PDB file of C-alpha atoms in Angstrom:
ATOM      1  CA  MET O   3      -7.966  18.009  13.426  1.00 92.00           C
ATOM      2  CA  LYS O   4      -6.481  19.448  10.238  1.00 97.00           C
ATOM      3  CA  ILE O   5      -5.661  17.337   7.404  1.00 98.00           C
ATOM      4  CA  PHE O   6      -2.287  18.130   4.860  1.00 98.00           C
ATOM      5  CA  SER O   7      -1.400  16.183   1.812  1.00 98.00           C
ATOM      6  CA  GLY O   8       1.914  16.511  -0.296  1.00 97.00           C
ATOM      7  CA  ARG O   9       1.725  16.145  -3.687  1.00 97.00           C
ATOM      8  CA  SER O  10       2.187  12.012  -4.351  1.00 97.00           C
ATOM      9  CA  ASN O  11      -1.532  11.448  -3.719  1.00 97.00           C
ATOM     10  CA  GLN O  12      -3.673  14.432  -3.165  1.00 97.00           C
ATOM     11  CA  PRO O  13      -6.734  12.704  -4.862  1.00 98.00           C
ATOM     12  CA  LEU O  14      -6.904   9.852  -1.908  1.00 98.00           C
ATOM     13  CA  ALA O  15      -6.138  12.985   0.520  1.00 98.00           C
ATOM     14  CA  ALA O  16      -9.093  14.806  -0.816  1.00 98.00           C
ATOM     15  CA  GLU O  17     -11.457  11.796  -0.518  1.00 98.00           C
ATOM     16  CA  ILE O  18      -9.930  10.653   3.136  1.00 98.00           C
ATOM     17  CA  ALA O  19     -11.305  14.574   3.982  1.00 98.00           C
ATOM     18  CA  SER O  20     -14.307  14.007   2.550  1.00 98.00           C
ATOM     19  CA  HIS O  21     -15.093  10.934   3.755  1.00 97.00           C
ATOM     20  CA  LEU O  22     -14.132  12.951   7.706  1.00 97.00           C
ATOM     21  CA  GLY O  23     -16.277  16.219   6.478  1.00 97.00           C
ATOM     22  CA  THR O  24     -13.485  18.680   5.996  1.00 97.00           C
ATOM     23  CA  ASN O  25     -11.248  20.412   3.041  1.00 97.00           C
ATOM     24  CA  LEU O  26      -7.737  19.537   2.929  1.00 97.00           C
ATOM     25  CA  GLY O  27      -5.626  21.945   4.393  1.00 97.00           C
ATOM     26  CA  GLU O  28      -3.799  25.012   2.670  1.00 97.00           C
ATOM     27  CA  VAL O  29      -0.077  24.158   1.937  1.00 97.00           C
ATOM     28  CA  GLU O  30       2.502  25.392  -0.488  1.00 96.00           C
ATOM     29  CA  SER O  31       4.560  22.732  -1.922  1.00 95.00           C
ATOM     30  CA  TYR O  32       6.565  23.685  -4.844  1.00 95.00           C
ATOM     31  CA  ASN O  33      10.476  23.315  -6.126  1.00 96.00           C
ATOM     32  CA  PHE O  34      12.747  25.894  -7.204  1.00 97.00           C
ATOM     33  CA  SER O  35      14.508  25.852 -10.563  1.00 97.00           C
ATOM     34  CA  ASP O  36      17.154  24.132  -9.067  1.00 96.00           C
ATOM     35  CA  GLY O  37      14.983  21.276  -8.051  1.00 95.00           C
ATOM     36  CA  GLU O  38      15.003  22.358  -4.436  1.00 97.00           C
ATOM     37  CA  ILE O  39      11.240  21.871  -2.321  1.00 97.00           C
ATOM     38  CA  ARG O  40      10.087  24.634  -0.547  1.00 97.00           C
ATOM     39  CA  ILE O  41       7.482  23.729   2.072  1.00 97.00           C
ATOM     40  CA  ALA O  42       4.411  26.540   3.974  1.00 97.00           C
ATOM     41  CA  PHE O  43       1.665  25.773   5.682  1.00 98.00           C
ATOM     42  CA  ASN O  44      -0.848  28.517   4.955  1.00 97.00           C
ATOM     43  CA  GLU O  45      -2.819  28.569   8.037  1.00 96.00           C
ATOM     44  CA  ASN O  46      -2.688  28.176  11.460  1.00 97.00           C
ATOM     45  CA  ILE O  47      -2.132  24.664  12.800  1.00 97.00           C
ATOM     46  CA  ARG O  48      -0.651  25.863  16.271  1.00 97.00           C
ATOM     47  CA  ASN O  49      -2.313  23.347  19.029  1.00 97.00           C
ATOM     48  CA  GLU O  50      -4.314  21.375  16.240  1.00 97.00           C
ATOM     49  CA  ASP O  51      -3.855  17.260  15.587  1.00 97.00           C
ATOM     50  CA  VAL O  52      -1.959  17.511  11.913  1.00 98.00           C
ATOM     51  CA  PHE O  53      -2.362  14.536   9.606  1.00 98.00           C
ATOM     52  CA  ILE O  54      -0.128  14.512   6.608  1.00 98.00           C
ATOM     53  CA  ILE O  55      -0.296  12.167   4.197  1.00 98.00           C
ATOM     54  CA  GLN O  56       1.725  11.191   1.487  1.00 98.00           C
ATOM     55  CA  SER O  57       2.790   8.091   0.134  1.00 98.00           C
ATOM     56  CA  THR O  58       6.323   7.435  -0.556  1.00 97.00           C
ATOM     57  CA  ASN O  59       6.455   5.913  -3.875  1.00 95.00           C
ATOM     58  CA  PRO O  60       8.996   7.454  -6.422  1.00 93.00           C
ATOM     59  CA  PRO O  61      10.482  10.001  -7.589  1.00 95.00           C
ATOM     60  CA  SER O  62      12.181  10.745  -3.844  1.00 95.00           C
ATOM     61  CA  ASP O  63      11.732  14.206  -4.157  1.00 97.00           C
ATOM     62  CA  ASN O  64       7.688  12.931  -2.198  1.00 97.00           C
ATOM     63  CA  ILE O  65       9.987  11.663   0.535  1.00 97.00           C
ATOM     64  CA  LEU O  66      12.193  14.337   1.014  1.00 97.00           C
ATOM     65  CA  GLU O  67       8.459  16.623   0.508  1.00 98.00           C
ATOM     66  CA  PHE O  68       6.963  14.225   3.216  1.00 98.00           C
ATOM     67  CA  LEU O  69       9.798  14.886   5.732  1.00 98.00           C
ATOM     68  CA  PHE O  70      10.060  18.805   5.225  1.00 98.00           C
ATOM     69  CA  MET O  71       6.532  18.893   5.549  1.00 98.00           C
ATOM     70  CA  LEU O  72       6.226  16.847   9.021  1.00 98.00           C
ATOM     71  CA  ASP O  73       9.209  18.919  10.512  1.00 98.00           C
ATOM     72  CA  ALA O  74       7.432  22.555   8.937  1.00 98.00           C
ATOM     73  CA  ALA O  75       4.610  21.147  11.203  1.00 98.00           C
ATOM     74  CA  ARG O  76       6.185  20.368  14.505  1.00 97.00           C
ATOM     75  CA  ARG O  77       7.836  23.841  13.984  1.00 97.00           C
ATOM     76  CA  ALA O  78       4.675  25.678  13.536  1.00 97.00           C
ATOM     77  CA  SER O  79       3.705  24.153  17.030  1.00 97.00           C
ATOM     78  CA  ALA O  80       1.282  22.215  16.141  1.00 97.00           C
ATOM     79  CA  ASN O  81      -0.804  20.046  18.773  1.00 97.00           C
ATOM     80  CA  LYS O  82       0.527  16.331  17.514  1.00 97.00           C
ATOM     81  CA  VAL O  83       1.740  15.592  14.030  1.00 98.00           C
ATOM     82  CA  ILE O  84       0.371  12.531  12.144  1.00 98.00           C
ATOM     83  CA  ALA O  85       2.530  10.845   9.548  1.00 98.00           C
ATOM     84  CA  VAL O  86      -0.129   8.980   7.208  1.00 98.00           C
ATOM     85  CA  ILE O  87       1.533   7.039   4.485  1.00 98.00           C
ATOM     86  CA  PRO O  88      -0.740   5.239   2.052  1.00 98.00           C
ATOM     87  CA  TYR O  89       2.401   3.171   0.529  1.00 98.00           C
ATOM     88  CA  PHE O  90       5.393   2.768   2.111  1.00 97.00           C
ATOM     89  CA  GLY O  91       8.108   2.805  -0.226  1.00 95.00           C
ATOM     90  CA  TYR O  92      11.620   0.977   0.558  1.00 95.00           C
ATOM     91  CA  ALA O  93       9.805  -1.592   2.669  1.00 93.00           C
ATOM     92  CA  ARG O  94      11.245  -4.444   0.485  1.00 92.00           C
ATOM     93  CA  GLN O  95      14.692  -3.167   1.602  1.00 93.00           C
ATOM     94  CA  ASP O  96      14.138  -4.762   5.239  1.00 92.00           C
ATOM     95  CA  ARG O  97      16.836  -6.470   6.059  1.00 91.00           C
ATOM     96  CA  LYS O  98      20.876  -6.678   5.179  1.00 92.00           C
ATOM     97  CA  ASP O  99      20.300  -9.813   2.986  1.00 86.00           C
ATOM     98  CA  GLU O 100      24.049  -9.483   1.193  1.00 89.00           C
ATOM     99  CA  PRO O 101      27.294  -8.079   2.443  1.00 94.00           C
ATOM    100  CA  ARG O 102      27.855  -3.832   1.967  1.00 95.00           C
ATOM    101  CA  VAL O 103      23.754  -2.817   1.468  1.00 95.00           C
ATOM    102  CA  PRO O 104      21.308  -0.863   3.642  1.00 96.00           C
ATOM    103  CA  ILE O 105      18.821  -1.562   5.442  1.00 95.00           C
ATOM    104  CA  SER O 106      16.702   1.452   4.060  1.00 95.00           C
ATOM    105  CA  SER O 107      13.741   1.038   4.979  1.00 95.00           C
ATOM    106  CA  ARG O 108      14.896   1.660   8.726  1.00 95.00           C
ATOM    107  CA  VAL O 109      16.855   4.834   7.059  1.00 96.00           C
ATOM    108  CA  ILE O 110      13.204   6.220   5.854  1.00 96.00           C
ATOM    109  CA  LEU O 111      11.755   5.769   9.348  1.00 96.00           C
ATOM    110  CA  ASP O 112      14.809   6.994  11.053  1.00 96.00           C
ATOM    111  CA  PHE O 113      14.589  10.145   9.088  1.00 95.00           C
ATOM    112  CA  ILE O 114      10.650  10.301  10.417  1.00 96.00           C
ATOM    113  CA  SER O 115      11.965   9.251  14.310  1.00 94.00           C
ATOM    114  CA  VAL O 116      14.714  12.366  14.026  1.00 95.00           C
ATOM    115  CA  LEU O 117      11.719  14.986  13.603  1.00 96.00           C
ATOM    116  CA  GLY O 118       9.515  14.110  16.850  1.00 94.00           C
ATOM    117  CA  ILE O 119       6.305  13.086  15.025  1.00 96.00           C
ATOM    118  CA  ASP O 120       3.744  11.174  17.222  1.00 97.00           C
ATOM    119  CA  ARG O 121       2.647   8.453  15.355  1.00 97.00           C
ATOM    120  CA  ILE O 122       2.411   6.706  11.971  1.00 97.00           C
ATOM    121  CA  MET O 123      -0.249   5.250   9.865  1.00 97.00           C
ATOM    122  CA  ALA O 124       0.459   2.824   6.894  1.00 97.00           C
ATOM    123  CA  MET O 125      -1.058   0.409   5.104  1.00 97.00           C
ATOM    124  CA  ASP O 126      -0.445  -3.591   4.068  1.00 95.00           C
ATOM    125  CA  LEU O 127       3.836  -3.351   4.773  1.00 94.00           C
ATOM    126  CA  HIS O 128       5.723  -5.627   2.333  1.00 89.00           C
ATOM    127  CA  SER O 129       6.825  -6.368   6.217  1.00 86.00           C
ATOM    128  CA  PRO O 130       4.890  -6.052   8.832  1.00 87.00           C
ATOM    129  CA  GLN O 131       8.358  -6.227  11.384  1.00 88.00           C
ATOM    130  CA  ILE O 132       8.969  -2.541   9.760  1.00 92.00           C
ATOM    131  CA  GLN O 133       6.805  -1.417  12.593  1.00 92.00           C
ATOM    132  CA  GLY O 134       9.502  -2.686  15.046  1.00 90.00           C
ATOM    133  CA  PHE O 135      11.932  -0.339  13.421  1.00 93.00           C
ATOM    134  CA  ILE O 136      10.700   2.844  15.121  1.00 93.00           C
ATOM    135  CA  ASN O 137       9.607   3.407  18.650  1.00 93.00           C
ATOM    136  CA  THR O 138       7.048   5.705  17.774  1.00 95.00           C
ATOM    137  CA  PRO O 139       3.036   4.044  17.669  1.00 95.00           C
ATOM    138  CA  PHE O 140       2.796   2.520  14.286  1.00 95.00           C
ATOM    139  CA  ASP O 141      -0.765   1.418  12.828  1.00 95.00           C
ATOM    140  CA  HIS O 142      -0.928  -1.202  10.603  1.00 95.00           C
ATOM    141  CA  LEU O 143      -3.873  -0.500   8.156  1.00 96.00           C
ATOM    142  CA  TYR O 144      -5.251  -3.881   5.745  1.00 93.00           C
ATOM    143  CA  SER O 145      -6.864  -2.916   2.633  1.00 95.00           C
ATOM    144  CA  SER O 146      -8.893  -6.236   2.937  1.00 93.00           C
ATOM    145  CA  MET O 147     -10.939  -3.818   4.439  1.00 91.00           C
ATOM    146  CA  ALA O 148     -12.090  -2.369   1.213  1.00 94.00           C
ATOM    147  CA  LEU O 149     -11.198  -5.015  -1.043  1.00 95.00           C
ATOM    148  CA  PHE O 150     -13.291  -8.320   0.758  1.00 93.00           C
ATOM    149  CA  ASP O 151     -16.300  -6.739   0.109  1.00 91.00           C
ATOM    150  CA  ARG O 152     -15.446  -6.962  -3.857  1.00 94.00           C
ATOM    151  CA  LEU O 153     -14.196 -10.337  -3.814  1.00 95.00           C
ATOM    152  CA  LYS O 154     -17.170 -11.509  -2.027  1.00 93.00           C
ATOM    153  CA  ASN O 155     -18.896 -10.058  -5.521  1.00 93.00           C
ATOM    154  CA  LEU O 156     -16.895 -12.930  -7.456  1.00 93.00           C
ATOM    155  CA  ASN O 157     -19.511 -15.371  -5.915  1.00 93.00           C
ATOM    156  CA  LEU O 158     -16.738 -18.113  -5.316  1.00 94.00           C
ATOM    157  CA  ASP O 159     -16.855 -21.064  -3.028  1.00 95.00           C
ATOM    158  CA  PHE O 160     -14.514 -24.169  -2.435  1.00 94.00           C
ATOM    159  CA  ASP O 161     -15.345 -25.854  -5.751  1.00 94.00           C
ATOM    160  CA  THR O 162     -15.400 -23.145  -8.346  1.00 95.00           C
ATOM    161  CA  GLY O 163     -12.377 -20.767  -6.683  1.00 97.00           C
ATOM    162  CA  VAL O 164      -9.197 -20.548  -5.415  1.00 97.00           C
ATOM    163  CA  VAL O 165      -6.950 -18.307  -4.371  1.00 97.00           C
ATOM    164  CA  LEU O 166      -3.555 -18.679  -5.346  1.00 96.00           C
ATOM    165  CA  ALA O 167      -0.523 -17.094  -3.649  1.00 93.00           C
ATOM    166  CA  PRO O 168       2.250 -16.011  -6.161  1.00 88.00           C
ATOM    167  CA  ASP O 169       4.929 -16.359  -3.491  1.00 84.00           C
ATOM    168  CA  VAL O 170       5.980 -18.122  -0.123  1.00 82.00           C
ATOM    169  CA  GLY O 171       5.595 -13.831   1.491  1.00 81.00           C
ATOM    170  CA  SER O 172       1.887 -13.687   0.247  1.00 86.00           C
ATOM    171  CA  ALA O 173       0.800 -17.312   1.704  1.00 89.00           C
ATOM    172  CA  LYS O 174       0.027 -15.847   4.727  1.00 89.00           C
ATOM    173  CA  ILE O 175      -2.619 -12.892   3.624  1.00 90.00           C
ATOM    174  CA  SER O 176      -3.730 -15.331   0.390  1.00 93.00           C
ATOM    175  CA  GLN O 177      -4.437 -18.188   3.306  1.00 94.00           C
ATOM    176  CA  SER O 178      -6.570 -15.955   5.272  1.00 92.00           C
ATOM    177  CA  TYR O 179      -8.642 -14.618   1.854  1.00 95.00           C
ATOM    178  CA  ALA O 180      -9.156 -18.120   0.976  1.00 95.00           C
ATOM    179  CA  LYS O 181     -10.688 -18.601   4.461  1.00 94.00           C
ATOM    180  CA  ARG O 182     -12.842 -15.760   4.283  1.00 93.00           C
ATOM    181  CA  LEU O 183     -14.317 -16.564   1.093  1.00 95.00           C
ATOM    182  CA  GLY O 184     -14.691 -20.105   1.200  1.00 95.00           C
ATOM    183  CA  VAL O 185     -12.727 -20.715  -1.874  1.00 96.00           C
ATOM    184  CA  GLY O 186      -9.649 -23.650  -2.025  1.00 96.00           C
ATOM    185  CA  PHE O 187      -5.498 -22.426  -1.535  1.00 96.00           C
ATOM    186  CA  ALA O 188      -2.628 -22.697  -3.504  1.00 95.00           C
ATOM    187  CA  LEU O 189       0.854 -21.738  -3.629  1.00 93.00           C
ATOM    188  CA  ILE O 190       3.603 -20.885  -6.301  1.00 88.00           C
ATOM    189  CA  ASP O 191       7.261 -21.510  -5.053  1.00 81.00           C
ATOM    190  CA  LYS O 192       8.533 -18.854  -6.921  1.00 69.00           C
ATOM    191  CA  ARG O 193      12.777 -18.465  -7.451  1.00 68.00           C
ATOM    192  CA  ARG O 194      14.549 -15.190  -8.503  1.00 64.00           C
ATOM    193  CA  PRO O 195      17.233 -15.186 -10.189  1.00 64.00           C
ATOM    194  CA  LYS O 196      17.961 -11.070 -10.249  1.00 68.00           C
ATOM    195  CA  PRO O 197      16.225  -8.141  -8.971  1.00 67.00           C
ATOM    196  CA  ASN O 198      12.817  -7.779 -10.778  1.00 60.00           C
ATOM    197  CA  GLU O 199      12.692 -11.184 -12.175  1.00 61.00           C
ATOM    198  CA  ALA O 200      10.852 -13.849 -11.007  1.00 59.00           C
ATOM    199  CA  LYS O 201      10.159 -17.878 -12.448  1.00 63.00           C
ATOM    200  CA  VAL O 202       8.204 -20.460 -11.570  1.00 57.00           C
ATOM    201  CA  ALA O 203       9.658 -23.592  -9.399  1.00 60.00           C
ATOM    202  CA  HIS O 204       6.931 -25.463  -8.055  1.00 76.00           C
ATOM    203  CA  ILE O 205       2.911 -24.757  -7.344  1.00 83.00           C
ATOM    204  CA  VAL O 206       1.010 -26.898  -4.404  1.00 88.00           C
ATOM    205  CA  GLY O 207      -2.097 -26.922  -4.855  1.00 91.00           C
ATOM    206  CA  ASP O 208      -4.860 -27.725  -7.034  1.00 91.00           C
ATOM    207  CA  LEU O 209      -6.365 -25.127 -10.128  1.00 94.00           C
ATOM    208  CA  LYS O 210      -7.753 -27.319 -12.286  1.00 94.00           C
ATOM    209  CA  ASP O 211     -11.595 -26.176 -13.582  1.00 95.00           C
ATOM    210  CA  LYS O 212     -11.039 -23.294 -10.904  1.00 96.00           C
ATOM    211  CA  HIS O 213     -11.375 -19.717 -11.088  1.00 97.00           C
ATOM    212  CA  VAL O 214      -8.416 -18.077  -9.712  1.00 97.00           C
ATOM    213  CA  VAL O 215      -7.835 -15.153  -7.505  1.00 97.00           C
ATOM    214  CA  ILE O 216      -3.876 -14.266  -7.350  1.00 97.00           C
ATOM    215  CA  ILE O 217      -3.214 -11.405  -4.067  1.00 94.00           C
ATOM    216  CA  ASP O 218      -0.657  -9.937  -3.491  1.00 92.00           C
ATOM    217  CA  ASP O 219       0.269  -6.541  -2.069  1.00 92.00           C
ATOM    218  CA  MET O 220       1.498  -4.912  -4.131  1.00 93.00           C
ATOM    219  CA  ILE O 221       2.280  -4.663  -8.092  1.00 96.00           C
ATOM    220  CA  ASP O 222       5.510  -3.661  -9.432  1.00 95.00           C
ATOM    221  CA  THR O 223       6.884  -5.057 -12.723  1.00 94.00           C
ATOM    222  CA  ALA O 224       4.073  -7.383 -12.712  1.00 95.00           C
ATOM    223  CA  GLY O 225       6.588 -10.384 -13.737  1.00 89.00           C
ATOM    224  CA  THR O 226       5.254 -11.917 -10.439  1.00 86.00           C
ATOM    225  CA  ILE O 227       1.325 -12.207 -11.291  1.00 92.00           C
ATOM    226  CA  CYS O 228       1.772 -12.473 -15.014  1.00 93.00           C
ATOM    227  CA  ASN O 229       3.702 -15.788 -14.264  1.00 87.00           C
ATOM    228  CA  ALA O 230       1.706 -16.666 -11.592  1.00 90.00           C
ATOM    229  CA  ALA O 231      -1.384 -16.530 -14.052  1.00 94.00           C
ATOM    230  CA  SER O 232       0.181 -18.027 -16.801  1.00 93.00           C
ATOM    231  CA  THR O 233       1.186 -21.101 -14.317  1.00 91.00           C
ATOM    232  CA  ALA O 234      -3.128 -21.194 -13.182  1.00 94.00           C
ATOM    233  CA  MET O 235      -4.101 -21.454 -16.982  1.00 95.00           C
ATOM    234  CA  GLU O 236      -1.513 -24.073 -17.620  1.00 92.00           C
ATOM    235  CA  GLN O 237      -2.961 -25.993 -14.724  1.00 92.00           C
ATOM    236  CA  GLY O 238      -6.303 -25.909 -15.753  1.00 95.00           C
ATOM    237  CA  ALA O 239      -7.761 -22.588 -14.280  1.00 96.00           C
ATOM    238  CA  LYS O 240     -10.637 -20.830 -16.187  1.00 96.00           C
ATOM    239  CA  SER O 241     -10.105 -17.753 -15.550  1.00 97.00           C
ATOM    240  CA  VAL O 242      -7.551 -15.683 -13.592  1.00 97.00           C
ATOM    241  CA  ILE O 243      -8.070 -12.114 -11.216  1.00 98.00           C
ATOM    242  CA  ALA O 244      -4.823 -10.507 -10.083  1.00 97.00           C
ATOM    243  CA  VAL O 245      -5.180  -8.236  -7.074  1.00 97.00           C
ATOM    244  CA  GLY O 246      -2.437  -6.161  -5.414  1.00 95.00           C
ATOM    245  CA  THR O 247      -2.701  -3.489  -2.731  1.00 96.00           C
ATOM    246  CA  HIS O 248      -0.412  -0.972  -4.093  1.00 97.00           C
ATOM    247  CA  PRO O 249      -0.162  -0.489  -7.887  1.00 98.00           C
ATOM    248  CA  VAL O 250       3.826   0.628  -8.129  1.00 97.00           C
ATOM    249  CA  LEU O 251       3.157  -0.570 -12.010  1.00 97.00           C
ATOM    250  CA  SER O 252       6.723   0.383 -13.107  1.00 96.00           C
ATOM    251  CA  GLY O 253       8.781  -0.797 -16.278  1.00 94.00           C
ATOM    252  CA  GLU O 254       6.631  -2.483 -18.609  1.00 96.00           C
ATOM    253  CA  SER O 255       4.203  -3.763 -15.953  1.00 97.00           C
ATOM    254  CA  VAL O 256       1.032  -2.058 -17.986  1.00 97.00           C
ATOM    255  CA  ASN O 257       2.360  -4.105 -21.561  1.00 97.00           C
ATOM    256  CA  ARG O 258       2.475  -7.521 -19.640  1.00 97.00           C
ATOM    257  CA  LEU O 259      -0.892  -7.042 -17.878  1.00 97.00           C
ATOM    258  CA  THR O 260      -2.511  -6.069 -20.862  1.00 97.00           C
ATOM    259  CA  ASP O 261      -0.935  -8.848 -22.984  1.00 97.00           C
ATOM    260  CA  SER O 262      -1.728 -11.744 -19.899  1.00 97.00           C
ATOM    261  CA  CYS O 263      -4.156 -14.037 -19.544  1.00 97.00           C
ATOM    262  CA  ILE O 264      -5.604 -11.949 -16.761  1.00 98.00           C
ATOM    263  CA  SER O 265      -9.041 -11.262 -17.079  1.00 97.00           C
ATOM    264  CA  LYS O 266      -8.988  -8.262 -14.054  1.00 98.00           C
ATOM    265  CA  VAL O 267      -6.429  -6.383 -12.418  1.00 98.00           C
ATOM    266  CA  ILE O 268      -7.760  -5.119  -9.449  1.00 98.00           C
ATOM    267  CA  VAL O 269      -5.640  -2.559  -7.417  1.00 98.00           C
ATOM    268  CA  CYS O 270      -6.182   0.324  -4.312  1.00 98.00           C
ATOM    269  CA  ASN O 271      -5.771   3.739  -4.750  1.00 98.00           C
ATOM    270  CA  THR O 272      -2.710   4.140  -2.185  1.00 98.00           C
ATOM    271  CA  ILE O 273      -0.913   5.312  -4.883  1.00 98.00           C
ATOM    272  CA  ASN O 274      -2.081   7.769  -7.429  1.00 98.00           C
ATOM    273  CA  ILE O 275      -2.186   5.920 -11.013  1.00 97.00           C
ATOM    274  CA  PRO O 276      -0.973   8.349 -13.726  1.00 96.00           C
ATOM    275  CA  GLU O 277      -3.552   8.433 -16.539  1.00 95.00           C
ATOM    276  CA  GLU O 278      -1.095   7.147 -18.674  1.00 95.00           C
ATOM    277  CA  LYS O 279      -1.008   3.696 -16.621  1.00 96.00           C
ATOM    278  CA  HIS O 280      -4.976   3.108 -16.962  1.00 96.00           C
ATOM    279  CA  PHE O 281      -5.757  -0.285 -18.965  1.00 97.00           C
ATOM    280  CA  GLU O 282      -9.050  -1.466 -19.800  1.00 96.00           C
ATOM    281  CA  LYS O 283      -8.533  -4.449 -17.772  1.00 97.00           C
ATOM    282  CA  LEU O 284      -7.837  -1.944 -14.329  1.00 98.00           C
ATOM    283  CA  GLU O 285     -10.204  -1.643 -11.289  1.00 98.00           C
ATOM    284  CA  VAL O 286      -9.288   0.710  -8.637  1.00 98.00           C
ATOM    285  CA  VAL O 287     -10.776  -0.128  -4.941  1.00 97.00           C
ATOM    286  CA  SER O 288     -10.597   2.926  -2.734  1.00 98.00           C
ATOM    287  CA  VAL O 289      -9.086   2.676   0.511  1.00 98.00           C
ATOM    288  CA  GLY O 290     -10.385   6.385   1.545  1.00 97.00           C
ATOM    289  CA  HIS O 291     -13.169   5.358   3.675  1.00 96.00           C
ATOM    290  CA  VAL O 292     -10.780   3.363   5.727  1.00 97.00           C
ATOM    291  CA  PHE O 293      -7.947   5.777   6.585  1.00 98.00           C
ATOM    292  CA  ALA O 294     -10.797   8.441   7.210  1.00 97.00           C
ATOM    293  CA  GLU O 295     -12.128   5.711  10.076  1.00 96.00           C
ATOM    294  CA  ALA O 296      -8.936   5.391  11.094  1.00 96.00           C
ATOM    295  CA  ILE O 297      -7.999   8.781  11.470  1.00 97.00           C
ATOM    296  CA  GLN O 298     -11.443   9.789  13.191  1.00 96.00           C
ATOM    297  CA  HIS O 299     -10.340   6.861  16.416  1.00 95.00           C
ATOM    298  CA  VAL O 300      -6.992   8.762  16.189  1.00 94.00           C
ATOM    299  CA  THR O 301      -8.441  12.078  17.083  1.00 94.00           C
ATOM    300  CA  ASP O 302     -11.001  10.459  19.557  1.00 93.00           C
ATOM    301  CA  GLY O 303      -8.716   8.968  21.350  1.00 90.00           C
ATOM    302  CA  THR O 304     -11.046   5.512  20.394  1.00 90.00           C
ATOM    303  CA  SER O 305      -9.034   2.474  20.126  1.00 87.00           C
ATOM    304  CA  LEU O 306      -8.448   1.245  16.272  1.00 88.00           C
ATOM    305  CA  SER O 307      -8.393  -2.670  17.299  1.00 82.00           C
ATOM    306  CA  SER O 308     -12.721  -2.033  16.805  1.00 79.00           C
ATOM    307  CA  MET O 309     -12.123  -1.869  13.199  1.00 80.00           C
ATOM    308  CA  PHE O 310     -10.360  -5.254  12.789  1.00 74.00           C
ATOM    309  CA  SER O 311     -12.379  -7.148  14.934  1.00 63.00           C
ATOM    310  CA  ASN O 312     -14.890  -8.138  12.521  1.00 53.00           C
ATOM    311  CA  GLU O 313     -13.149 -11.507  11.267  1.00 44.00           C
ATOM    312  CA  ASN O 314     -13.443 -10.526   7.674  1.00 44.00           C
ATOM    313  CA  HIS O 315     -11.144  -7.798   7.837  1.00 47.00           C
ATOM    314  CA  LYS O 316      -7.814  -9.362   9.531  1.00 46.00           C
ATOM    315  CA  GLY O 317      -5.189  -9.468   7.467  1.00 45.00           C
TER     316      GLY O 317
END
């Protein structure tokens, strides 16, 4: 087994390798003066199981670099090539929702499929059905394996806490967290007048005098979570904590979260957050041990289902 990383999230990759008692392999990756990407493995990987870790968040160079690394590993006669994608970019473009648009998440997986890799791992896909876009074995990991222990420390119960789903799409995972934490559940009916803009239409559930936890798979512009938090406070909530697996944090998200009524923003390290996007309310929970355990199962040829056998880890 050898583990390599692209440039999108090297801190997480190094942590995963550390959990497995090894170091990241040596790979050369840089841009020529015209912007083209150069990839070269600096060590022998013949007949090795090669795990390549790369989040595919913008810029698009992260995707190209990932594809080139996968191809280079296959051409270097690796025994198996496994794509490890902590954050799968373009997952929100998973269907043809209007005329003359691509299904971009399918396109990305088509690229990967053509390279003939052996397995894919990803965490908290925006649309789980994306796994069916490719015939390659696809392991879908859950951030709840890392986040649940943190949320248990809030010491909430049915009388004091509620998990609020900011939209219908996050209702299932929010209900799961509410059940496992033993707290109430509420739902916001959200409308999108245009992309990256969300407005609250209705709310179902009791938030009065409750500590509210808003859970979503990602925090992008933070409009959805900030609107949900404002609505919760208007409904009489005592406090609001926001939880999101993937800290995309684009646009004015940092300013919105900083100025919002949210007391704490808890995210995972599936995306490497640049220093300028760190803010006082931000707390990062590592998922390195989750990926390390999954990689160990794959290497040993044992089932990953044991990772999810505990009810607290199911999404």
